[in-house]
PDB file of C-alpha atoms in Angstrom:
ATOM      1  CA  MET A 279       0.000   0.000   0.000  1.00  0.00           C
ATOM      2  CA  THR A 280       1.557   3.280  -1.052  1.00  0.00           C
ATOM      3  CA  GLN A 281      -0.649   5.584   0.951  1.00  0.00           C
ATOM      4  CA  ASP A 282      -0.655   5.403   4.739  1.00  0.00           C
ATOM      5  CA  THR A 283      -4.060   4.317   6.026  1.00  0.00           C
ATOM      6  CA  PHE A 284      -4.253   7.411   8.167  1.00  0.00           C
ATOM      7  CA  ASP A 285      -3.654   9.742   5.186  1.00  0.00           C
ATOM      8  CA  LEU A 286      -7.045   8.904   3.719  1.00  0.00           C
ATOM      9  CA  PRO A 287      -9.501  11.800   3.415  1.00  0.00           C
ATOM     10  CA  GLY A 288     -11.315  12.419   6.675  1.00  0.00           C
ATOM     11  CA  ARG A 289      -8.847  10.287   8.650  1.00  0.00           C
ATOM     12  CA  ARG A 290      -6.357  11.927  10.963  1.00  0.00           C
ATOM     13  CA  SER A 291      -3.337  10.116  12.333  1.00  0.00           C
ATOM     14  CA  ILE A 292      -2.754  10.383  16.044  1.00  0.00           C
ATOM     15  CA  ARG A 293       0.767   8.918  15.687  1.00  0.00           C
ATOM     16  CA  LEU A 294       3.876  11.057  16.046  1.00  0.00           C
ATOM     17  CA  LYS A 295       4.721  12.106  12.504  1.00  0.00           C
ATOM     18  CA  ASP A 296       8.436  11.309  12.389  1.00  0.00           C
ATOM     19  CA  TYR A 297       8.657   8.582  15.030  1.00  0.00           C
ATOM     20  CA  ASP A 298       9.747   5.071  14.015  1.00  0.00           C
ATOM     21  CA  TYR A 299       7.223   2.773  15.694  1.00  0.00           C
ATOM     22  CA  SER A 300       9.418  -0.259  15.026  1.00  0.00           C
ATOM     23  CA  LEU A 301      12.033   0.969  17.513  1.00  0.00           C
ATOM     24  CA  ALA A 302      12.637  -1.173  20.557  1.00  0.00           C
ATOM     25  CA  GLY A 303      10.727   0.123  23.538  1.00  0.00           C
ATOM     26  CA  ALA A 304       7.534  -0.058  25.550  1.00  0.00           C
ATOM     27  CA  TYR A 305       4.231   1.273  24.237  1.00  0.00           C
ATOM     28  CA  PHE A 306       0.958   1.716  26.116  1.00  0.00           C
ATOM     29  CA  VAL A 307      -2.126   1.055  23.979  1.00  0.00           C
ATOM     30  CA  THR A 308      -5.855   1.398  24.466  1.00  0.00           C
ATOM     31  CA  ILE A 309      -8.094  -0.271  21.904  1.00  0.00           C
ATOM     32  CA  CYS A 310     -11.857   0.289  22.079  1.00  0.00           C
ATOM     33  CA  ALA A 311     -14.646  -1.933  20.850  1.00  0.00           C
ATOM     34  CA  GLN A 312     -16.620  -0.402  17.988  1.00  0.00           C
ATOM     35  CA  ASP A 313     -19.119   2.094  19.408  1.00  0.00           C
ATOM     36  CA  ARG A 314     -17.695   1.167  22.829  1.00  0.00           C
ATOM     37  CA  GLU A 315     -20.108  -1.718  22.930  1.00  0.00           C
ATOM     38  CA  HIS A 316     -19.908  -3.890  26.062  1.00  0.00           C
ATOM     39  CA  LEU A 317     -18.823  -7.214  24.576  1.00  0.00           C
ATOM     40  CA  PHE A 318     -16.155  -8.610  26.891  1.00  0.00           C
ATOM     41  CA  GLY A 319     -17.707  -8.834  30.348  1.00  0.00           C
ATOM     42  CA  ASP A 320     -18.769  -6.733  33.305  1.00  0.00           C
ATOM     43  CA  ILE A 321     -17.243  -4.961  36.265  1.00  0.00           C
ATOM     44  CA  VAL A 322     -18.277  -6.686  39.486  1.00  0.00           C
ATOM     45  CA  ASP A 323     -17.144  -5.432  42.884  1.00  0.00           C
ATOM     46  CA  GLY A 324     -14.271  -3.446  41.352  1.00  0.00           C
ATOM     47  CA  GLY A 325     -12.961  -6.360  39.286  1.00  0.00           C
ATOM     48  CA  VAL A 326     -13.498  -7.611  35.757  1.00  0.00           C
ATOM     49  CA  ASP A 327     -15.786 -10.599  35.260  1.00  0.00           C
ATOM     50  CA  LEU A 328     -14.832 -11.646  31.726  1.00  0.00           C
ATOM     51  CA  ASN A 329     -17.250 -13.487  29.506  1.00  0.00           C
ATOM     52  CA  ASP A 330     -15.962 -16.017  26.950  1.00  0.00           C
ATOM     53  CA  GLY A 331     -15.227 -13.246  24.438  1.00  0.00           C
ATOM     54  CA  GLY A 332     -13.201 -11.343  27.015  1.00  0.00           C
ATOM     55  CA  LYS A 333     -11.293 -14.490  27.966  1.00  0.00           C
ATOM     56  CA  MET A 334     -10.470 -15.055  24.295  1.00  0.00           C
ATOM     57  CA  VAL A 335      -9.175 -11.458  23.956  1.00  0.00           C
ATOM     58  CA  GLN A 336      -7.008 -11.971  27.042  1.00  0.00           C
ATOM     59  CA  SER A 337      -5.687 -15.268  25.679  1.00  0.00           C
ATOM     60  CA  VAL A 338      -4.729 -13.772  22.299  1.00  0.00           C
ATOM     61  CA  TRP A 339      -2.874 -10.950  24.086  1.00  0.00           C
ATOM     62  CA  THR A 340      -0.896 -13.231  26.378  1.00  0.00           C
ATOM     63  CA  GLN A 341       0.053 -15.570  23.524  1.00  0.00           C
ATOM     64  CA  MET A 342       1.369 -12.895  21.129  1.00  0.00           C
ATOM     65  CA  PRO A 343       5.014 -13.310  22.287  1.00  0.00           C
ATOM     66  CA  ARG A 344       4.836 -17.015  21.387  1.00  0.00           C
ATOM     67  CA  HIS A 345       3.887 -16.202  17.806  1.00  0.00           C
ATOM     68  CA  TYR A 346       5.850 -13.024  17.083  1.00  0.00           C
ATOM     69  CA  TYR A 347       9.584 -12.968  17.681  1.00  0.00           C
ATOM     70  CA  GLY A 348      10.834  -9.823  19.404  1.00  0.00           C
ATOM     71  CA  ILE A 349       7.432  -8.928  20.841  1.00  0.00           C
ATOM     72  CA  ASP A 350       6.659  -9.042  24.541  1.00  0.00           C
ATOM     73  CA  VAL A 351       3.644  -7.959  26.567  1.00  0.00           C
ATOM     74  CA  ASP A 352       3.383  -6.470  30.028  1.00  0.00           C
ATOM     75  CA  ALA A 353       0.471  -5.170  32.115  1.00  0.00           C
ATOM     76  CA  PHE A 354      -2.887  -5.819  30.473  1.00  0.00           C
ATOM     77  CA  VAL A 355      -6.567  -5.629  31.295  1.00  0.00           C
ATOM     78  CA  VAL A 356      -9.716  -6.416  29.354  1.00  0.00           C
ATOM     79  CA  MET A 357     -12.502  -4.016  30.270  1.00  0.00           C
ATOM     80  CA  PRO A 358     -16.167  -4.421  29.212  1.00  0.00           C
ATOM     81  CA  ASN A 359     -15.621  -2.406  26.013  1.00  0.00           C
ATOM     82  CA  HIS A 360     -11.877  -1.801  25.612  1.00  0.00           C
ATOM     83  CA  ILE A 361      -8.433  -3.065  26.496  1.00  0.00           C
ATOM     84  CA  HIS A 362      -5.381  -1.420  28.006  1.00  0.00           C
ATOM     85  CA  GLY A 363      -1.982  -3.009  27.584  1.00  0.00           C
ATOM     86  CA  ILE A 364       1.725  -2.521  27.289  1.00  0.00           C
ATOM     87  CA  ILE A 365       3.485  -3.910  24.211  1.00  0.00           C
ATOM     88  CA  ILE A 366       7.250  -4.200  24.257  1.00  0.00           C
ATOM     89  CA  LEU A 367       9.229  -4.327  21.038  1.00  0.00           C
ATOM     90  CA  THR A 368      12.549  -5.874  22.041  1.00  0.00           C
ATOM     91  CA  GLU A 369      15.960  -5.411  20.461  1.00  0.00           C
ATOM     92  CA  MET A 370      15.474  -8.922  19.022  1.00  0.00           C
ATOM     93  CA  ASN A 371      12.614  -7.536  16.917  1.00  0.00           C
ATOM     94  CA  GLN A 372      15.151  -5.389  15.069  1.00  0.00           C
ATOM     95  CA  ILE A 373      18.029  -7.888  15.092  1.00  0.00           C
ATOM     96  CA  ALA A 374      15.873 -10.592  13.487  1.00  0.00           C
ATOM     97  CA  SER A 375      15.161  -8.368  10.487  1.00  0.00           C
ATOM     98  CA  GLN A 376      18.839  -7.837   9.607  1.00  0.00           C
ATOM     99  CA  PRO A 377      20.079  -9.903   6.629  1.00  0.00           C
ATOM    100  CA  THR A 378      23.055 -11.239   8.621  1.00  0.00           C
ATOM    101  CA  ALA A 379      21.262 -11.671  11.935  1.00  0.00           C
ATOM    102  CA  THR A 380      22.556 -14.230  14.410  1.00  0.00           C
ATOM    103  CA  ALA A 381      21.144 -15.092  17.796  1.00  0.00           C
ATOM    104  CA  PRO A 382      23.444 -13.482  20.402  1.00  0.00           C
ATOM    105  CA  GLU A 383      23.135 -16.364  22.863  1.00  0.00           C
ATOM    106  CA  THR A 384      23.856 -19.207  20.406  1.00  0.00           C
ATOM    107  CA  GLY A 385      25.493 -17.593  17.388  1.00  0.00           C
ATOM    108  CA  GLN A 386      23.026 -19.389  15.102  1.00  0.00           C
ATOM    109  CA  ARG A 387      21.809 -17.603  12.008  1.00  0.00           C
ATOM    110  CA  LEU A 388      18.242 -16.399  12.417  1.00  0.00           C
ATOM    111  CA  THR A 389      15.538 -16.787   9.841  1.00  0.00           C
ATOM    112  CA  VAL A 390      15.016 -13.349   8.389  1.00  0.00           C
ATOM    113  CA  ALA A 391      11.655 -11.928   9.384  1.00  0.00           C
ATOM    114  CA  PRO A 392      10.364  -8.442   8.853  1.00  0.00           C
ATOM    115  CA  THR A 393      10.632  -6.055  11.757  1.00  0.00           C
ATOM    116  CA  MET A 394       7.240  -5.594  13.325  1.00  0.00           C
ATOM    117  CA  SER A 395       6.133  -2.100  14.197  1.00  0.00           C
ATOM    118  CA  LEU A 396       3.587  -1.185  16.857  1.00  0.00           C
ATOM    119  CA  PRO A 397       0.859  -0.735  14.199  1.00  0.00           C
ATOM    120  CA  ASP A 398       1.698  -4.228  12.854  1.00  0.00           C
ATOM    121  CA  VAL A 399       1.280  -5.769  16.321  1.00  0.00           C
ATOM    122  CA  VAL A 400      -2.009  -3.942  16.971  1.00  0.00           C
ATOM    123  CA  HIS A 401      -3.310  -4.909  13.518  1.00  0.00           C
ATOM    124  CA  ARG A 402      -2.523  -8.589  14.119  1.00  0.00           C
ATOM    125  CA  PHE A 403      -4.107  -8.470  17.579  1.00  0.00           C
ATOM    126  CA  LYS A 404      -7.282  -6.904  16.159  1.00  0.00           C
ATOM    127  CA  SER A 405      -7.416  -9.349  13.230  1.00  0.00           C
ATOM    128  CA  LEU A 406      -6.927 -12.449  15.373  1.00  0.00           C
ATOM    129  CA  THR A 407      -9.446 -11.399  18.002  1.00  0.00           C
ATOM    130  CA  THR A 408     -12.010 -10.368  15.380  1.00  0.00           C
ATOM    131  CA  ALA A 409     -11.766 -13.722  13.595  1.00  0.00           C
ATOM    132  CA  GLN A 410     -12.030 -15.652  16.855  1.00  0.00           C
ATOM    133  CA  TYR A 411     -14.884 -13.486  18.127  1.00  0.00           C
ATOM    134  CA  ARG A 412     -16.823 -14.005  14.876  1.00  0.00           C
ATOM    135  CA  HIS A 413     -16.359 -17.740  15.340  1.00  0.00           C
ATOM    136  CA  GLY A 414     -17.669 -17.398  18.902  1.00  0.00           C
ATOM    137  CA  VAL A 415     -20.737 -15.555  17.630  1.00  0.00           C
ATOM    138  CA  THR A 416     -21.586 -18.197  15.014  1.00  0.00           C
ATOM    139  CA  GLN A 417     -20.531 -21.322  16.935  1.00  0.00           C
ATOM    140  CA  ARG A 418     -20.981 -20.464  20.617  1.00  0.00           C
ATOM    141  CA  GLY A 419     -23.718 -17.847  20.751  1.00  0.00           C
ATOM    142  CA  TRP A 420     -21.546 -14.917  21.849  1.00  0.00           C
ATOM    143  CA  ARG A 421     -23.114 -11.494  21.716  1.00  0.00           C
ATOM    144  CA  PRO A 422     -22.885 -10.273  18.094  1.00  0.00           C
ATOM    145  CA  PHE A 423     -21.282  -6.982  17.105  1.00  0.00           C
ATOM    146  CA  SER A 424     -22.274  -4.767  14.212  1.00  0.00           C
ATOM    147  CA  GLY A 425     -19.742  -4.060  11.484  1.00  0.00           C
ATOM    148  CA  ARG A 426     -16.388  -4.188  13.252  1.00  0.00           C
ATOM    149  CA  LEU A 427     -15.290  -5.606  16.573  1.00  0.00           C
ATOM    150  CA  TRP A 428     -12.754  -2.812  17.180  1.00  0.00           C
ATOM    151  CA  GLN A 429     -12.716   0.878  16.382  1.00  0.00           C
ATOM    152  CA  ARG A 430     -10.408   1.717  13.473  1.00  0.00           C
ATOM    153  CA  ASN A 431      -7.819   3.625  15.432  1.00  0.00           C
ATOM    154  CA  TYR A 432      -6.271   3.114  18.851  1.00  0.00           C
ATOM    155  CA  TYR A 433      -4.590   5.258  21.458  1.00  0.00           C
ATOM    156  CA  GLU A 434      -0.875   4.798  22.028  1.00  0.00           C
ATOM    157  CA  ARG A 435       1.761   6.329  24.225  1.00  0.00           C
ATOM    158  CA  ILE A 436       5.494   5.802  23.955  1.00  0.00           C
ATOM    159  CA  ILE A 437       6.766   4.886  27.422  1.00  0.00           C
ATOM    160  CA  ARG A 438       9.945   6.842  27.982  1.00  0.00           C
ATOM    161  CA  ASN A 439      11.313   5.652  31.342  1.00  0.00           C
ATOM    162  CA  GLU A 440      10.898   3.220  34.239  1.00  0.00           C
ATOM    163  CA  ALA A 441       8.859   5.638  36.375  1.00  0.00           C
ATOM    164  CA  GLU A 442       6.381   6.156  33.541  1.00  0.00           C
ATOM    165  CA  LEU A 443       6.222   2.393  32.942  1.00  0.00           C
ATOM    166  CA  ASN A 444       5.420   1.769  36.598  1.00  0.00           C
ATOM    167  CA  GLY A 445       2.769   4.500  36.642  1.00  0.00           C
ATOM    168  CA  ILE A 446       1.071   3.035  33.564  1.00  0.00           C
ATOM    169  CA  ARG A 447       1.203  -0.468  35.055  1.00  0.00           C
ATOM    170  CA  GLU A 448      -0.562   0.873  38.139  1.00  0.00           C
ATOM    171  CA  TYR A 449      -3.180   2.597  35.960  1.00  0.00           C
ATOM    172  CA  VAL A 450      -3.818  -0.642  34.041  1.00  0.00           C
ATOM    173  CA  TYR A 451      -4.122  -2.778  37.175  1.00  0.00           C
ATOM    174  CA  ASN A 452      -6.408  -0.251  38.912  1.00  0.00           C
ATOM    175  CA  ASN A 453      -8.596   0.463  35.892  1.00  0.00           C
ATOM    176  CA  PRO A 454     -11.433  -1.937  36.824  1.00  0.00           C
ATOM    177  CA  ALA A 455     -11.806  -0.332  40.267  1.00  0.00           C
ATOM    178  CA  LEU A 456     -12.140   3.084  38.597  1.00  0.00           C
ATOM    179  CA  TRP A 457     -14.722   1.951  36.021  1.00  0.00           C
ATOM    180  CA  SER A 458     -17.425   4.336  37.239  1.00  0.00           C
ATOM    181  CA  GLN A 459     -15.104   7.261  36.353  1.00  0.00           C
ATOM    182  CA  ASP A 460     -13.767   5.818  33.078  1.00  0.00           C
ATOM    183  CA  GLU A 461     -14.412   7.928  29.961  1.00  0.00           C
ATOM    184  CA  ASN A 462     -14.954   4.699  28.019  1.00  0.00           C
ATOM    185  CA  ASN A 463     -17.825   3.742  30.336  1.00  0.00           C
ATOM    186  CA  LEU A 464     -20.762   5.151  28.447  1.00  0.00           C
ATOM    187  CA  GLN A 465     -23.158   3.704  31.018  1.00  0.00           C
ATOM    188  CA  SER A 466     -22.019   5.917  33.910  1.00  0.00           C
TER     189      SER A 466
END
């Protein structure tokens, strides 16, 4: 594709214009269900009670590092209509894409794989969860969604230091207890 998806008429990118989102580092993301529809569970006594769709979303998130070399995940929570999580692109993400890459610990030549950027990781997460959720709707009677499972865009923040990382982890872990004040809670 020659034109960036976010350059389409009427679409505005919220990404930093000149930032390379394939650089190693930690990124905080929030991804909302389309129309902020409550599809993944409920908040009960300050905690998340995930339904089967929410459990599937959580499972896809936690398994991403097994399927994508150089990708790691950190704090994560599935809310009734959105997710918050930290994605870490490791140095191995960039090393693996070099034509002469070798694994530092063994010296073995690595299979060349393209470097994944943050948008690539989010796209794969959305695609996998959408396909599995559709299957749940048709085969298991999960609550259907109209059009798309996820909103087109997502919020991201580049995490710049350990203090910021720890603050975001705390926010993620405490998010269910603060549901009544959450801007994504359209029922409050």
